Coordinates of C-alpha atoms in Angstrom, one line a residue:
M161 CA -14.6 -17.3 -7.4
D162 CA -11.8 -19.1 -5.6
L163 CA -8.8 -16.8 -5.7
G164 CA -6.4 -19.5 -4.5
L165 CA -5.4 -17.5 -1.5
K166 CA -6.4 -19.8 1.4
N167 CA -3.5 -20.5 3.7
K168 CA -1.1 -18.3 1.7
V169 CA 1.0 -16.1 4.0
A170 CA 0.9 -12.3 3.5
L171 CA 3.0 -9.5 5.1
V172 CA 1.0 -6.3 4.9
A173 CA 2.9 -3.1 5.8
A174 CA 1.4 -0.1 7.6
S175 CA -1.8 -2.0 8.1
S176 CA -3.3 -0.7 11.3
R177 CA -5.6 1.7 9.5
G178 CA -6.3 3.2 6.0
L179 CA -5.5 1.3 2.8
G180 CA -3.2 -1.2 4.5
R181 CA -5.9 -2.2 6.9
A182 CA -8.5 -2.6 4.1
V183 CA -6.0 -4.8 2.2
A184 CA -5.4 -6.9 5.3
W185 CA -9.1 -7.4 5.7
G186 CA -9.6 -8.3 2.1
L187 CA -6.9 -11.0 2.2
A188 CA -8.2 -12.3 5.5
R189 CA -11.6 -12.8 3.9
E190 CA -9.9 -15.1 1.4
G191 CA -8.4 -17.2 4.1
T192 CA -4.9 -15.7 3.9
K193 CA -2.7 -15.9 7.0
L194 CA -1.4 -12.5 8.0
V195 CA 1.4 -10.6 9.5
I196 CA 0.4 -6.9 9.9
C197 CA 2.7 -4.1 11.1
S198 CA 2.7 -0.5 12.0
R199 CA 4.2 1.9 14.6
N200 CA 1.0 2.2 16.6
K201 CA 0.9 -1.0 18.7
K202 CA -2.5 -0.3 20.3
V203 CA -4.3 0.4 17.1
L204 CA -2.5 -2.5 15.3
E205 CA -3.5 -5.0 18.0
K206 CA -7.1 -3.8 17.8
T207 CA -7.1 -4.3 14.1
A208 CA -5.7 -7.8 14.5
D209 CA -8.3 -8.7 17.1
E210 CA -11.1 -7.5 14.8
I211 CA -9.8 -9.5 11.9
L212 CA -9.4 -12.6 13.9
L213 CA -12.9 -12.3 15.4
Q214 CA -14.6 -11.7 12.1
T215 CA -12.7 -14.1 9.8
G216 CA -11.0 -16.7 12.1
V217 CA -7.7 -16.4 10.2
T218 CA -4.3 -16.4 11.9
V219 CA -3.1 -12.9 12.2
F220 CA 0.0 -11.6 14.0
P221 CA 0.5 -7.9 14.8
L222 CA 4.1 -6.7 15.0
A223 CA 4.7 -3.1 16.0
M224 CA 7.7 -1.7 14.3
D225 CA 9.2 1.2 12.3
L226 CA 9.4 0.6 8.6
T227 CA 12.2 3.2 8.2
N228 CA 14.5 1.2 10.5
R229 CA 16.6 -1.5 8.7
K230 CA 17.1 -3.6 11.9
Q231 CA 13.5 -3.6 12.7
I232 CA 12.6 -4.8 9.2
D233 CA 15.2 -7.7 9.7
W234 CA 13.4 -8.4 13.0
L235 CA 10.0 -8.4 11.3
M236 CA 11.2 -10.9 8.7
E237 CA 12.7 -13.2 11.4
E238 CA 9.5 -13.1 13.4
T239 CA 7.4 -13.8 10.3
L240 CA 9.6 -16.8 9.3
D241 CA 9.4 -18.1 12.8
L242 CA 5.6 -17.9 12.7
F243 CA 4.9 -19.2 9.2
G244 CA 8.1 -20.3 7.6
R245 CA 7.6 -18.3 4.5
V246 CA 6.1 -15.2 2.9
D247 CA 4.0 -15.6 -0.2
I248 CA 2.6 -12.1 -0.6
L249 CA 4.2 -8.8 0.3
I250 CA 2.2 -5.6 0.3
T251 CA 4.3 -2.5 0.7
N252 CA 2.6 0.6 2.0
N253 CA 3.2 3.8 4.0
G254 CA 1.2 6.8 5.1
G255 CA 2.8 8.9 2.4
P256 CA 5.1 11.9 2.8
P257 CA 3.6 15.2 4.1
A258 CA 2.2 17.8 1.9
G259 CA 4.3 20.9 1.0
R260 CA 5.6 23.2 -1.7
F261 CA 9.2 22.9 -2.9
E262 CA 10.4 26.0 -1.1
D263 CA 9.0 24.8 2.2
I264 CA 10.7 21.4 2.2
D265 CA 14.1 21.1 3.8
E266 CA 16.8 18.4 3.4
N267 CA 15.6 16.5 6.5
D268 CA 12.1 16.3 4.9
W269 CA 13.7 14.8 1.8
R270 CA 15.7 12.3 3.7
S271 CA 12.7 11.2 5.8
A272 CA 10.5 10.9 2.8
V273 CA 13.0 8.8 0.9
Q274 CA 13.3 6.4 3.9
T275 CA 9.5 6.2 4.4
T276 CA 8.3 6.1 0.8
L277 CA 11.0 4.3 -1.1
M278 CA 13.5 2.6 1.1
S279 CA 10.9 0.8 3.2
A280 CA 9.7 -0.8 -0.1
V281 CA 13.2 -1.6 -1.1
R282 CA 14.1 -3.2 2.3
L283 CA 10.9 -5.2 2.6
S284 CA 11.4 -6.5 -0.9
K285 CA 15.0 -7.6 -0.2
A286 CA 13.8 -9.4 2.9
V287 CA 11.1 -11.5 1.1
L288 CA 12.7 -12.2 -2.3
P289 CA 15.1 -15.0 -1.3
G290 CA 12.3 -17.1 0.0
M291 CA 10.0 -16.4 -2.9
R292 CA 12.7 -17.3 -5.3
K293 CA 13.3 -20.6 -3.5
Q294 CA 9.7 -21.6 -3.6
K295 CA 9.2 -20.2 -7.2
W296 CA 6.1 -18.3 -6.2
G297 CA 5.5 -14.8 -5.0
R298 CA 3.5 -11.6 -5.2
I299 CA 4.8 -8.2 -4.4
I300 CA 2.4 -5.3 -4.6
H301 CA 3.6 -1.8 -4.0
L302 CA 0.9 0.7 -3.0
A303 CA 1.8 4.0 -4.7
S304 CA -0.4 6.9 -5.8
I305 CA -1.9 8.6 -8.8
T306 CA 1.1 11.0 -8.5
V307 CA 3.0 8.3 -10.4
K308 CA 1.0 9.4 -13.4
Q309 CA 0.4 13.1 -12.7
P310 CA 1.4 15.5 -10.0
I311 CA -1.0 16.8 -7.4
P312 CA -0.6 20.4 -6.2
D313 CA 1.3 20.8 -2.9
L314 CA 2.2 17.1 -2.8
F315 CA 5.8 17.7 -3.9
L316 CA 7.4 14.9 -2.0
S317 CA 4.9 12.3 -3.2
N318 CA 5.0 13.6 -6.8
V319 CA 8.8 13.0 -6.9
L320 CA 9.1 9.8 -4.8
R321 CA 6.0 7.7 -5.8
P322 CA 7.2 7.3 -9.4
A323 CA 10.4 5.8 -7.9
V324 CA 8.3 3.1 -6.3
A325 CA 6.6 2.4 -9.6
A326 CA 10.0 2.1 -11.2
L327 CA 11.1 -0.3 -8.5
A328 CA 8.0 -2.4 -9.2
K329 CA 8.7 -2.5 -13.0
C330 CA 12.4 -3.4 -12.5
Q331 CA 11.6 -6.1 -10.0
A332 CA 8.9 -7.6 -12.3
L333 CA 11.5 -7.9 -15.1
D334 CA 14.2 -9.4 -12.9
Y335 CA 12.0 -12.0 -11.1
A336 CA 9.4 -13.1 -13.6
R337 CA 11.6 -16.2 -14.3
D338 CA 11.0 -17.1 -10.6
N339 CA 7.2 -16.8 -10.9
I340 CA 7.3 -13.7 -8.7
L341 CA 4.8 -11.1 -10.0
V342 CA 5.3 -7.5 -9.0
N343 CA 2.9 -4.6 -9.6
A344 CA 2.3 -1.1 -8.4
V345 CA -1.2 0.0 -7.5
C346 CA -1.8 3.7 -7.9
P347 CA -4.9 5.0 -6.0
G348 CA -6.5 8.4 -6.6
Y349 CA -8.6 9.9 -3.9
I350 CA -9.7 7.2 -1.5
M351 CA -11.7 8.1 1.7
T352 CA -9.1 7.3 4.3
E353 CA -8.3 9.3 7.4
R354 CA -5.6 11.2 5.5
V355 CA -8.1 12.4 2.8
H356 CA -10.7 13.2 5.5
Q357 CA -8.1 15.4 7.2
M358 CA -7.2 17.0 4.0
L359 CA -10.8 17.9 3.4
K360 CA -11.1 19.4 6.9
E361 CA -8.0 21.5 6.3
R362 CA -9.5 22.8 3.1
E363 CA -12.7 23.7 4.9
K364 CA -10.7 25.8 7.4
E365 CA -8.6 27.4 4.6
T366 CA -11.6 28.3 2.4
G367 CA -14.4 28.8 4.9
R368 CA -16.5 26.5 2.8
T369 CA -18.7 23.7 4.0
S370 CA -17.6 20.1 3.8
D371 CA -20.1 19.3 1.1
E372 CA -18.7 22.2 -1.0
V373 CA -15.1 21.1 -0.5
L374 CA -16.0 17.5 -1.4
S375 CA -17.9 18.7 -4.5
D376 CA -14.9 20.6 -5.7
L377 CA -12.6 17.6 -5.2
V378 CA -14.8 15.2 -7.2
T379 CA -15.4 17.7 -10.1
D380 CA -12.6 16.1 -12.2
I381 CA -13.4 12.5 -11.3
P382 CA -15.7 11.0 -14.0
L383 CA -17.3 8.7 -11.4
E384 CA -18.1 11.8 -9.4
R385 CA -17.2 10.4 -6.1
I386 CA -14.2 9.4 -3.9
G387 CA -13.3 5.7 -3.8
T388 CA -13.6 3.5 -0.7
P389 CA -10.7 1.6 0.9
E390 CA -12.6 -1.7 0.2
E391 CA -12.6 -1.0 -3.6
L392 CA -8.9 -0.5 -3.6
A393 CA -8.4 -3.6 -1.5
N394 CA -10.4 -5.7 -4.0
L395 CA -7.9 -4.8 -6.7
V396 CA -4.9 -5.6 -4.5
V397 CA -6.4 -9.0 -3.4
F398 CA -7.0 -9.9 -7.0
L399 CA -3.4 -9.1 -8.0
A400 CA -2.2 -11.2 -5.1
S401 CA -4.2 -14.2 -6.3
E402 CA -3.6 -17.1 -8.6
K403 CA -6.2 -15.5 -11.0
A404 CA -3.7 -12.7 -11.8
G405 CA -1.1 -15.1 -13.0
Y406 CA -0.3 -13.1 -16.2
M407 CA -0.1 -9.7 -14.7
T408 CA 3.3 -8.3 -13.7
G409 CA 5.2 -5.0 -14.2
G410 CA 1.9 -3.0 -14.2
C411 CA 1.2 0.4 -12.8
I412 CA -2.5 0.0 -12.2
L413 CA -4.7 3.0 -11.4
A414 CA -7.7 3.0 -9.1
D415 CA -8.8 6.6 -9.4
G416 CA -12.4 6.7 -10.7
G417 CA -11.0 8.0 -14.1
L418 CA -9.3 11.0 -12.6
Y419 CA -6.1 10.5 -14.7
K420 CA -6.9 11.5 -18.3
G421 CA -3.7 10.4 -20.0
M422 CA -3.5 7.6 -22.5
M423 CA -0.3 6.0 -21.2

């Protein structure tokens, strides 16, 4: 199936590893030109080299801090100098740290707001003028299942991820007339480095084996397994494509059936 993504230009945030990296790979396989960014220059450049070697697409790595407004302005300037436009924006971040309410101080709240919400706001503001001018755009915000239901000890994510989904819905309503489609993708447990580290921590806390900890985690997942980054990326790539032309304002789960609600 031709998704109509060849020679589109995508800006993928926090894409040196994890879900962002998988999305960048998925878009590259469809022939999309890429700008990828993260703080870790060494890992980012390694990812860019691997994508270029395997797919042959044009990919530029730009090391920067998504919580810094001036650096986002610089990112956009560099992207426009390279490609002249942005067709697809994928917002993403590593997610706020775990913690219970009483253990989170005001600095933690400020940092989480900047990382989780304001990075998506600022990136969106940077790309929207160009998308409106060309009357075509896709914005996909990577959020979390915590948009739909809280996860114990992820207090910051439980509060702030729903704000990202609300941002997506409001943007979708405002910019549909410009043929700019905006959706939030809400993954459940996906086997990234962060989830792997969480499993290791639970092993230490409980004294149980890795298999036992993993078995406990998937008990409530109807598919009885954790998802892969590639599965999540496949959904995002479809939403970025011409084939998803009637999908906007959605909050789309990729959780193996973990969320049991009807809405």
